[in-house]
């Protein structure tokens, strides 16, 4: 299995699979967030009983964390290697090749998303799951209320929305690129996959954004 | 109609692989827009020789867009601002009176500079030598019509085989990746029944050689496809990925 | 005279090659490993020969002047490759291909060589398909054929308009495999600058490393020249910028005979010259003549108005157009051989009917084809050529007719070789365009690729063994032999001399001058007076070159001007020899047209009673006139006829 480290396509394969895995996680996360709009109780039930500190949730969290870490480490390795492959001397004239902005800036977008992730984990996950797991005082079982508190600050909502936009750019390239890298592409599918990529990115980011804004504006817990 | 223009060319001069290199700007007058870009450089060189200076070194040969020898990064584009052509097919009608044209060599760790605008692309030959062929000796092959090949497959193979090995894909890529070049050759053979026999071996050894020679990891930006003078599609890269992953997973 | 023994095997035409192979000497595998072969050039002939010889077990050293073997100018061939497969069931056969080639060559080629070429043509197609060359196919999955000039059957295999590219990449891939297996050692950016002869046999070369500028010595048991033709003598030609005649010329100066130098082919369908700084001419594939119709205006005043830009070609009414090829040659129409089509274009332009701003162009019109076949079909067939034309000329050929004019394209002449492809120097072989053997006075379309690959894959690898079988006891050579030192000194002195001229003209300046002389006096229509004038002018030009040339930089470094100067020095001398040969050949045949020798209708007039021979020129030394020997061409199997493409 050393080809997953030694070969360029192997490394890209790992990056793709970890990325796709994260897309699945984001879809799940976003769906769960949508529950907040309808019912805080339902959300808390899901957060505490279905996930909470159960063994499957712990394993799940570990797998997700591993996915993130692999994705980040590989991103760093790939970026460093690519900078080296580019050579020491750079072009004096700026490139005029027509490519998408996001495809050229995946690493920058990724770093930005990572910074946001740290903030997000501190604000939410640290208080909900982490404290409980490590028996730290103040673990919250009313996740929905925590979310409401956090999103009551306008600056938080703004930061989150900006991060979701960055995520959108990252996903529009990342999703089809991942499928391309695992070899699912041809002259017909390349167009379809690019459209699909935009749809997936938009659904995920719009879902997150809607919840953040709705909670901030008080359009949440509509069904009590 | 084509008219005569006055231009400035800002050209990269570098005396050898170890030299630091610098830009020099030259003025050229009354260049016909009907002349080709390389003919413009010929005129510049003639001018330099007449002044007793050393002419600018650049690779070129067939001057009809097929040998793949010419290169040049012109105003932010490999092979210049026109699409679907090589530098030798670029004509001065794409430039205006008073323009300053920046001319640089391909820049990539895989293509070290030899002199001025001339780079060493022998890495491409080494990748082909690693497996870019069907292993048949001369003679003793079946009749040409022994294996019917669907026309569509033959056409797709031909699309991929149109690669001229100029290196514009690497030059355009922010990752210095040679995936478009490698995938074109792998695809050509993967699409033909003759080439299927050793498809797995070919994909593995060519990718291994490409990595060994220091080309970057493809991130599917698609810059290569945009700048390719022969419009090689990046779907070939997906095919290479597929061939490579299939081969590795089967091992 | 025994130097000129063509060594044609006995027996009926169809059995000669088999007989030869059955009785030739072979080298056993253990001995092959001990024999070195130098192959200079990596075009179709060079790459296929190097790969095949390497696979057989010889130790091959292969040289090319570009940065990669894949750049050789064979890559630019567009139209296709002939073979006698008879897949379309239109009555083709080996004999017919042989006959068409002999006739197309105006009966100035050797029967046995041409028959062998036709015979191995089918194997070439098999070989290329096995290598993965993506030839065009029918929907049923089988190979497609198209028709080509000079033939009445469809026998041309093609890969879009890039057949040469695909065939060369096939040979290049075979070569790459042999390099990987260490059967071939490749040297890129190396140029052969001197042939080394030891005890009368070719034993090595001196090559200049173009990157370092250093001269290096290479020894071998045999040397194969596959360096293409000398069309760039004309400065403007369809050849690549680095195509040159120098390797062949070095062989000539070391005693190899040079055959039929005057026979240069002018290709009828090139993009016309646009200006003074033009560096080369671009060919439009001859296949365009399958569907395009060639015409000029019928009325002088229309032609004049077009030249002045007052009329557009589409303004000329159908009845005012002169489809002169269809008019003069009803049977073959627009598909007459290249020499005939070229001369007809020149005749119309000389008579004042030419178009374009220079008056040196004729129309190639697709309006009728687009109407008959639809734009899609025309685009599928010629799309890339149309695109190429539009990029260069900035005119859309779907809407307005293309403009074309003849240009120097191929040289049928070259180093004299016998049936075994060996020159008059033992151990020195010449293959592909570099030799003279198969095309006579004119080459048919889609035959150059066939000949290059025939020589490289299927002929030389056999015949060279007949020579090498006697060399198995000769140990590997050391390059410190005095002959190597002498050869290196000669070329070094020559380079010194060039560097020290320190005159005022660039190489291109003088080369352009050479081109004018050649095109004006040794071009499409030649006469004794013009040729004598050319010889005088070339003498002056040579003097000018050796007194007024300027090469910047120094010799032991990458120096493109020096490379070009070395080649130009040879081109000037090649030009002189071409003029001598053209002057001697008091007849018109194929690519060689003497104005004094034409039929009342202006067709080429051969004199078989006096000129049915190959002119073989022997070098006599600096500033001495060369001596000509004759290899008589005896036709046993074909009756010579005046070529007739009218009915």
Coordinates of C-alpha atoms in Angstrom, one line a residue, chain C residues 295-621:
Chain C
X295 CA -8.7 27.3 -60.6
X296 CA -7.6 30.8 -61.7
X297 CA -9.7 33.4 -63.5
X298 CA -10.2 32.9 -67.2
X299 CA -9.9 36.6 -67.9
X300 CA -6.6 38.5 -67.4
X301 CA -8.6 41.6 -66.2
X302 CA -10.3 39.6 -63.5
X303 CA -6.9 38.2 -62.3
X304 CA -5.6 41.8 -62.2
X305 CA -8.6 43.1 -60.3
X306 CA -8.2 40.3 -57.7
X307 CA -4.5 41.1 -57.3
X308 CA -5.4 44.8 -56.7
X309 CA -8.0 43.8 -54.2
X310 CA -10.9 45.1 -56.3
X311 CA -12.5 41.7 -56.8
X312 CA -12.9 38.8 -54.5
X313 CA -12.7 35.2 -55.8
X314 CA -16.3 34.6 -54.9
X315 CA -17.2 37.4 -57.3
X316 CA -15.9 35.5 -60.3
X317 CA -18.7 33.7 -62.1
X318 CA -18.5 30.0 -62.7
X319 CA -18.0 30.4 -66.4
X320 CA -15.2 32.8 -65.9
X321 CA -13.1 30.4 -63.9
X322 CA -10.5 28.2 -65.5
X323 CA -10.2 24.8 -63.8
X324 CA -7.0 24.3 -65.7
X325 CA -6.1 20.9 -64.3
X326 CA -9.5 19.5 -65.2
X327 CA -9.3 21.1 -68.6
X328 CA -5.8 19.8 -69.4
X329 CA -5.9 16.4 -67.8
X330 CA -9.5 15.1 -68.0
X331 CA -8.6 11.6 -66.7
X332 CA -6.8 12.6 -63.5
X333 CA -8.1 16.2 -63.2
X334 CA -7.0 17.7 -59.9
X335 CA -5.3 14.5 -58.9
X336 CA -2.4 14.6 -61.4
X337 CA 1.1 14.0 -59.9
X338 CA 2.8 16.7 -58.0
X339 CA 5.3 17.8 -60.7
X340 CA 2.5 18.2 -63.2
X341 CA 0.2 20.1 -60.9
X342 CA 3.1 22.4 -59.8
X343 CA 4.2 23.2 -63.3
X344 CA 0.6 23.9 -64.4
X345 CA 0.2 26.4 -61.6
X346 CA 3.5 28.1 -62.5
X347 CA 2.4 28.2 -66.2
X348 CA -0.9 30.0 -65.3
X349 CA 0.9 32.5 -63.0
X350 CA 3.6 33.2 -65.5
X351 CA 0.9 33.9 -68.1
X352 CA -0.5 36.5 -65.8
X353 CA -3.5 34.7 -64.3
X354 CA -2.1 34.3 -60.8
X355 CA -4.0 35.7 -57.8
X356 CA -3.1 36.9 -54.4
X357 CA -1.2 40.2 -53.9
X358 CA 1.9 38.8 -55.4
X359 CA 0.3 37.1 -58.3
X360 CA 2.0 33.9 -57.3
X361 CA -1.0 31.9 -56.2
X362 CA -3.9 29.9 -57.5
X363 CA -7.2 29.0 -55.9
X364 CA -8.1 25.7 -54.3
X365 CA -11.8 25.8 -53.9
X366 CA -14.0 23.7 -51.7
X367 CA -17.4 25.4 -52.5
X368 CA -18.4 22.5 -54.7
X369 CA -17.3 19.9 -52.1
X370 CA -19.2 21.6 -49.3
X371 CA -22.3 21.6 -51.5
X372 CA -21.9 18.0 -52.5
X373 CA -20.8 16.5 -49.1
X374 CA -22.0 19.1 -46.6
X375 CA -19.8 21.2 -44.4
X376 CA -19.6 18.6 -41.7
X377 CA -18.0 16.0 -44.0
X378 CA -15.5 18.5 -45.3
X379 CA -14.7 19.6 -41.8
X380 CA -14.2 16.0 -40.7
X381 CA -11.8 15.3 -43.5
X382 CA -9.8 18.5 -43.6
X383 CA -10.8 20.4 -40.4
X384 CA -7.3 20.7 -39.0
X385 CA -5.9 21.8 -42.3
X386 CA -8.5 24.5 -42.7
X387 CA -7.8 25.7 -39.2
X388 CA -4.1 25.8 -39.9
X389 CA -4.7 27.8 -43.0
X390 CA -6.9 30.2 -41.2
X391 CA -4.4 30.8 -38.5
X392 CA -1.7 31.6 -41.0
X393 CA -3.5 33.6 -43.6
X394 CA -6.5 34.9 -41.6
X395 CA -9.0 33.8 -44.2
X396 CA -11.8 31.3 -43.7
X397 CA -11.4 28.5 -46.4
X398 CA -15.0 27.4 -45.8
X399 CA -16.2 30.7 -47.3
X400 CA -13.4 31.9 -49.6
X401 CA -11.1 29.6 -51.7
X402 CA -7.7 28.8 -50.3
X403 CA -4.7 30.2 -52.1
X404 CA -1.9 27.9 -52.9
X405 CA 1.4 27.9 -54.7
X406 CA 4.1 25.3 -55.3
X407 CA 7.2 25.1 -53.0
X408 CA 10.2 22.9 -52.6
X409 CA 9.2 19.9 -50.6
X410 CA 11.3 16.8 -51.1
X411 CA 14.5 15.7 -52.8
X412 CA 14.4 12.5 -54.8
X413 CA 18.1 12.8 -55.3
X414 CA 20.5 11.8 -52.5
X415 CA 23.4 9.5 -51.7
X416 CA 23.8 6.7 -54.2
X417 CA 23.0 3.3 -52.8
X418 CA 22.9 -0.2 -54.2
X419 CA 20.1 -2.7 -53.7
X420 CA 21.4 -3.3 -50.2
X421 CA 21.2 0.4 -49.4
X422 CA 24.9 0.6 -49.1
X423 CA 26.7 3.6 -50.6
X424 CA 29.9 3.5 -52.6
X425 CA 31.8 3.5 -49.3
X426 CA 31.7 0.1 -47.7
X427 CA 30.0 0.1 -44.4
X428 CA 28.2 3.3 -45.1
X429 CA 24.5 3.0 -45.6
X430 CA 21.8 5.6 -46.5
X431 CA 18.1 5.2 -45.9
X432 CA 14.9 7.2 -46.3
X433 CA 15.0 10.6 -48.1
X434 CA 18.8 10.7 -47.7
X435 CA 19.3 8.1 -50.4
X436 CA 18.2 8.4 -54.0
X437 CA 16.8 5.0 -54.7
X438 CA 13.0 4.6 -55.0
X439 CA 11.3 7.6 -56.4
X440 CA 13.1 8.2 -59.6
X441 CA 12.5 11.7 -60.9
X442 CA 9.3 12.4 -59.0
X443 CA 7.8 11.0 -55.8
X444 CA 4.1 10.3 -55.6
X445 CA 2.1 11.4 -52.6
X446 CA 2.1 9.1 -49.6
X447 CA 5.2 7.3 -50.8
X448 CA 7.8 9.0 -48.7
X449 CA 6.4 7.6 -45.5
X450 CA 6.3 4.2 -47.1
X451 CA 9.9 4.3 -48.3
X452 CA 11.2 5.6 -45.0
X453 CA 9.6 2.9 -43.0
X454 CA 10.3 0.2 -45.6
X455 CA 14.0 1.0 -45.5
X456 CA 14.1 1.2 -41.7
X457 CA 11.9 -1.7 -40.6
X458 CA 12.2 -4.2 -43.4
X459 CA 15.1 -3.6 -45.8
X460 CA 18.1 -2.3 -44.0
X461 CA 17.9 -4.6 -41.0
X462 CA 18.3 -7.5 -43.5
X463 CA 20.8 -6.1 -46.0
X464 CA 23.1 -4.6 -43.4
X465 CA 23.7 -8.1 -42.1
X466 CA 25.1 -9.2 -45.4
X467 CA 27.8 -6.6 -44.8
X468 CA 28.3 -7.1 -41.1
X469 CA 28.6 -10.9 -41.4
X470 CA 32.1 -10.3 -42.7
X471 CA 32.9 -7.9 -39.8
X472 CA 32.3 -10.2 -36.9
X473 CA 36.0 -10.7 -36.3
X474 CA 36.7 -6.9 -36.2
X475 CA 37.0 -5.8 -32.6
X476 CA 35.3 -2.7 -31.3
X477 CA 37.2 0.4 -32.5
X478 CA 39.0 2.8 -30.2
X479 CA 38.4 6.4 -31.1
X480 CA 42.0 7.3 -30.6
X481 CA 42.9 6.0 -34.0
X482 CA 44.7 8.6 -36.2
X483 CA 41.8 8.6 -38.6
X484 CA 39.6 10.0 -35.9
X485 CA 42.1 12.6 -34.9
X486 CA 42.5 13.6 -38.5
X487 CA 38.7 13.9 -39.1
X488 CA 38.3 15.9 -35.9
X489 CA 41.1 18.2 -36.9
X490 CA 39.5 18.8 -40.3
X491 CA 36.2 19.8 -38.8
X492 CA 37.8 21.8 -36.1
X493 CA 39.8 23.8 -38.7
X494 CA 36.6 24.4 -40.7
X495 CA 34.9 25.7 -37.6
X496 CA 37.9 27.9 -36.8
X497 CA 37.8 29.3 -40.3
X498 CA 34.2 30.1 -40.0
X499 CA 34.5 31.8 -36.7
X500 CA 37.4 33.9 -37.9
X501 CA 35.7 35.4 -40.9
X502 CA 34.2 38.1 -38.8
X503 CA 32.4 39.7 -41.7
X504 CA 29.1 41.6 -41.7
X505 CA 26.3 39.3 -42.9
X506 CA 24.3 36.9 -40.9
X507 CA 23.9 33.3 -42.0
X508 CA 20.2 33.8 -42.9
X509 CA 21.1 36.8 -45.0
X510 CA 23.3 34.7 -47.2
X511 CA 21.0 31.7 -47.1
X512 CA 18.1 33.8 -48.4
X513 CA 20.3 34.9 -51.2
X514 CA 21.1 31.3 -52.0
X515 CA 17.4 30.6 -52.0
X516 CA 16.7 33.3 -54.6
X517 CA 19.4 31.9 -56.9
X518 CA 18.1 28.4 -56.6
X519 CA 14.4 29.2 -57.0
X520 CA 15.1 31.5 -60.0
X521 CA 17.5 29.3 -61.9
X522 CA 17.3 25.8 -60.6
X523 CA 13.6 25.8 -59.7
X524 CA 10.5 24.5 -61.5
X525 CA 11.6 25.5 -65.0
X526 CA 15.3 25.3 -65.9
X527 CA 17.3 26.0 -69.0
X528 CA 21.0 25.8 -69.9
X529 CA 21.6 29.5 -69.9
X530 CA 20.0 30.0 -66.4
X531 CA 21.8 27.0 -65.0
X532 CA 25.2 28.3 -66.2
X533 CA 24.3 31.7 -64.7
X534 CA 23.4 29.9 -61.4
X535 CA 26.7 28.2 -61.3
X536 CA 28.5 31.5 -61.7
X537 CA 26.3 33.2 -59.1
X538 CA 26.8 30.3 -56.7
X539 CA 30.6 30.6 -57.0
X540 CA 30.3 34.3 -56.1
X541 CA 28.0 33.5 -53.2
X542 CA 30.4 31.0 -51.9
X543 CA 33.1 33.6 -51.9
X544 CA 30.8 36.1 -50.3
X545 CA 30.0 33.5 -47.6
X546 CA 33.6 32.8 -46.8
X547 CA 34.5 36.5 -46.6
X548 CA 31.5 38.3 -45.3
X549 CA 29.9 35.9 -42.8
X550 CA 29.5 37.0 -39.2
X551 CA 29.0 34.5 -36.4
X552 CA 28.7 36.0 -32.9
X553 CA 29.8 34.1 -29.8
X554 CA 32.4 31.3 -29.7
X555 CA 32.6 27.8 -30.9
X556 CA 32.8 25.7 -27.7
X557 CA 29.4 26.6 -26.5
X558 CA 25.8 26.5 -27.7
X559 CA 26.0 28.5 -30.8
X560 CA 23.0 28.4 -33.2
X561 CA 24.6 30.7 -35.8
X562 CA 27.6 28.4 -36.0
X563 CA 25.4 25.4 -36.5
X564 CA 23.5 27.2 -39.3
X565 CA 26.8 28.4 -40.9
X566 CA 28.2 24.8 -41.1
X567 CA 25.0 23.7 -42.8
X568 CA 24.9 26.7 -45.2
X569 CA 28.4 26.1 -46.3
X570 CA 27.2 22.7 -47.5
X571 CA 24.0 24.0 -48.9
X572 CA 25.9 26.3 -51.2
X573 CA 27.9 23.4 -52.5
X574 CA 24.9 21.2 -52.9
X575 CA 23.3 24.0 -54.9
X576 CA 26.2 24.0 -57.2
X577 CA 26.0 20.2 -57.7
X578 CA 22.3 20.5 -58.4
X579 CA 22.9 23.0 -61.1
X580 CA 25.7 20.9 -62.6
X581 CA 23.4 17.9 -62.7
X582 CA 20.4 19.8 -64.0
X583 CA 22.7 21.2 -66.8
X584 CA 23.9 17.8 -67.7
X585 CA 20.4 16.2 -67.9
X586 CA 19.2 17.4 -71.3
X587 CA 15.7 16.2 -70.9
X588 CA 12.7 16.8 -68.8
X589 CA 11.6 14.2 -66.3
X590 CA 9.6 14.4 -63.1
X591 CA 10.8 17.1 -60.9
X592 CA 13.4 18.1 -63.4
X593 CA 11.9 20.3 -66.1
X594 CA 14.1 21.7 -68.8
X595 CA 12.4 24.4 -70.8
X596 CA 14.2 23.3 -73.9
X597 CA 12.7 19.8 -73.6
X598 CA 8.9 19.9 -73.7
X599 CA 6.2 18.7 -75.9
X600 CA 4.2 21.2 -78.0
X601 CA 1.6 21.1 -75.2
X602 CA 4.1 22.0 -72.6
X603 CA 4.5 18.6 -71.1
X604 CA 7.8 17.1 -69.9
X605 CA 9.7 15.4 -72.7
X606 CA 12.0 12.6 -71.7
X607 CA 14.9 11.3 -73.8
X608 CA 15.1 7.7 -72.8
X609 CA 17.6 6.9 -75.5
X610 CA 20.2 9.2 -73.9
X611 CA 19.3 9.8 -70.3
X612 CA 17.9 6.5 -68.9
X613 CA 20.6 6.5 -66.2
X614 CA 21.2 7.6 -62.7
X615 CA 23.7 10.5 -62.6
X616 CA 26.2 9.6 -59.9
X617 CA 28.6 12.4 -59.0
X618 CA 32.0 11.9 -57.5
X619 CA 33.7 14.6 -55.5
X620 CA 37.1 15.7 -56.8
X621 CA 38.2 18.2 -54.2

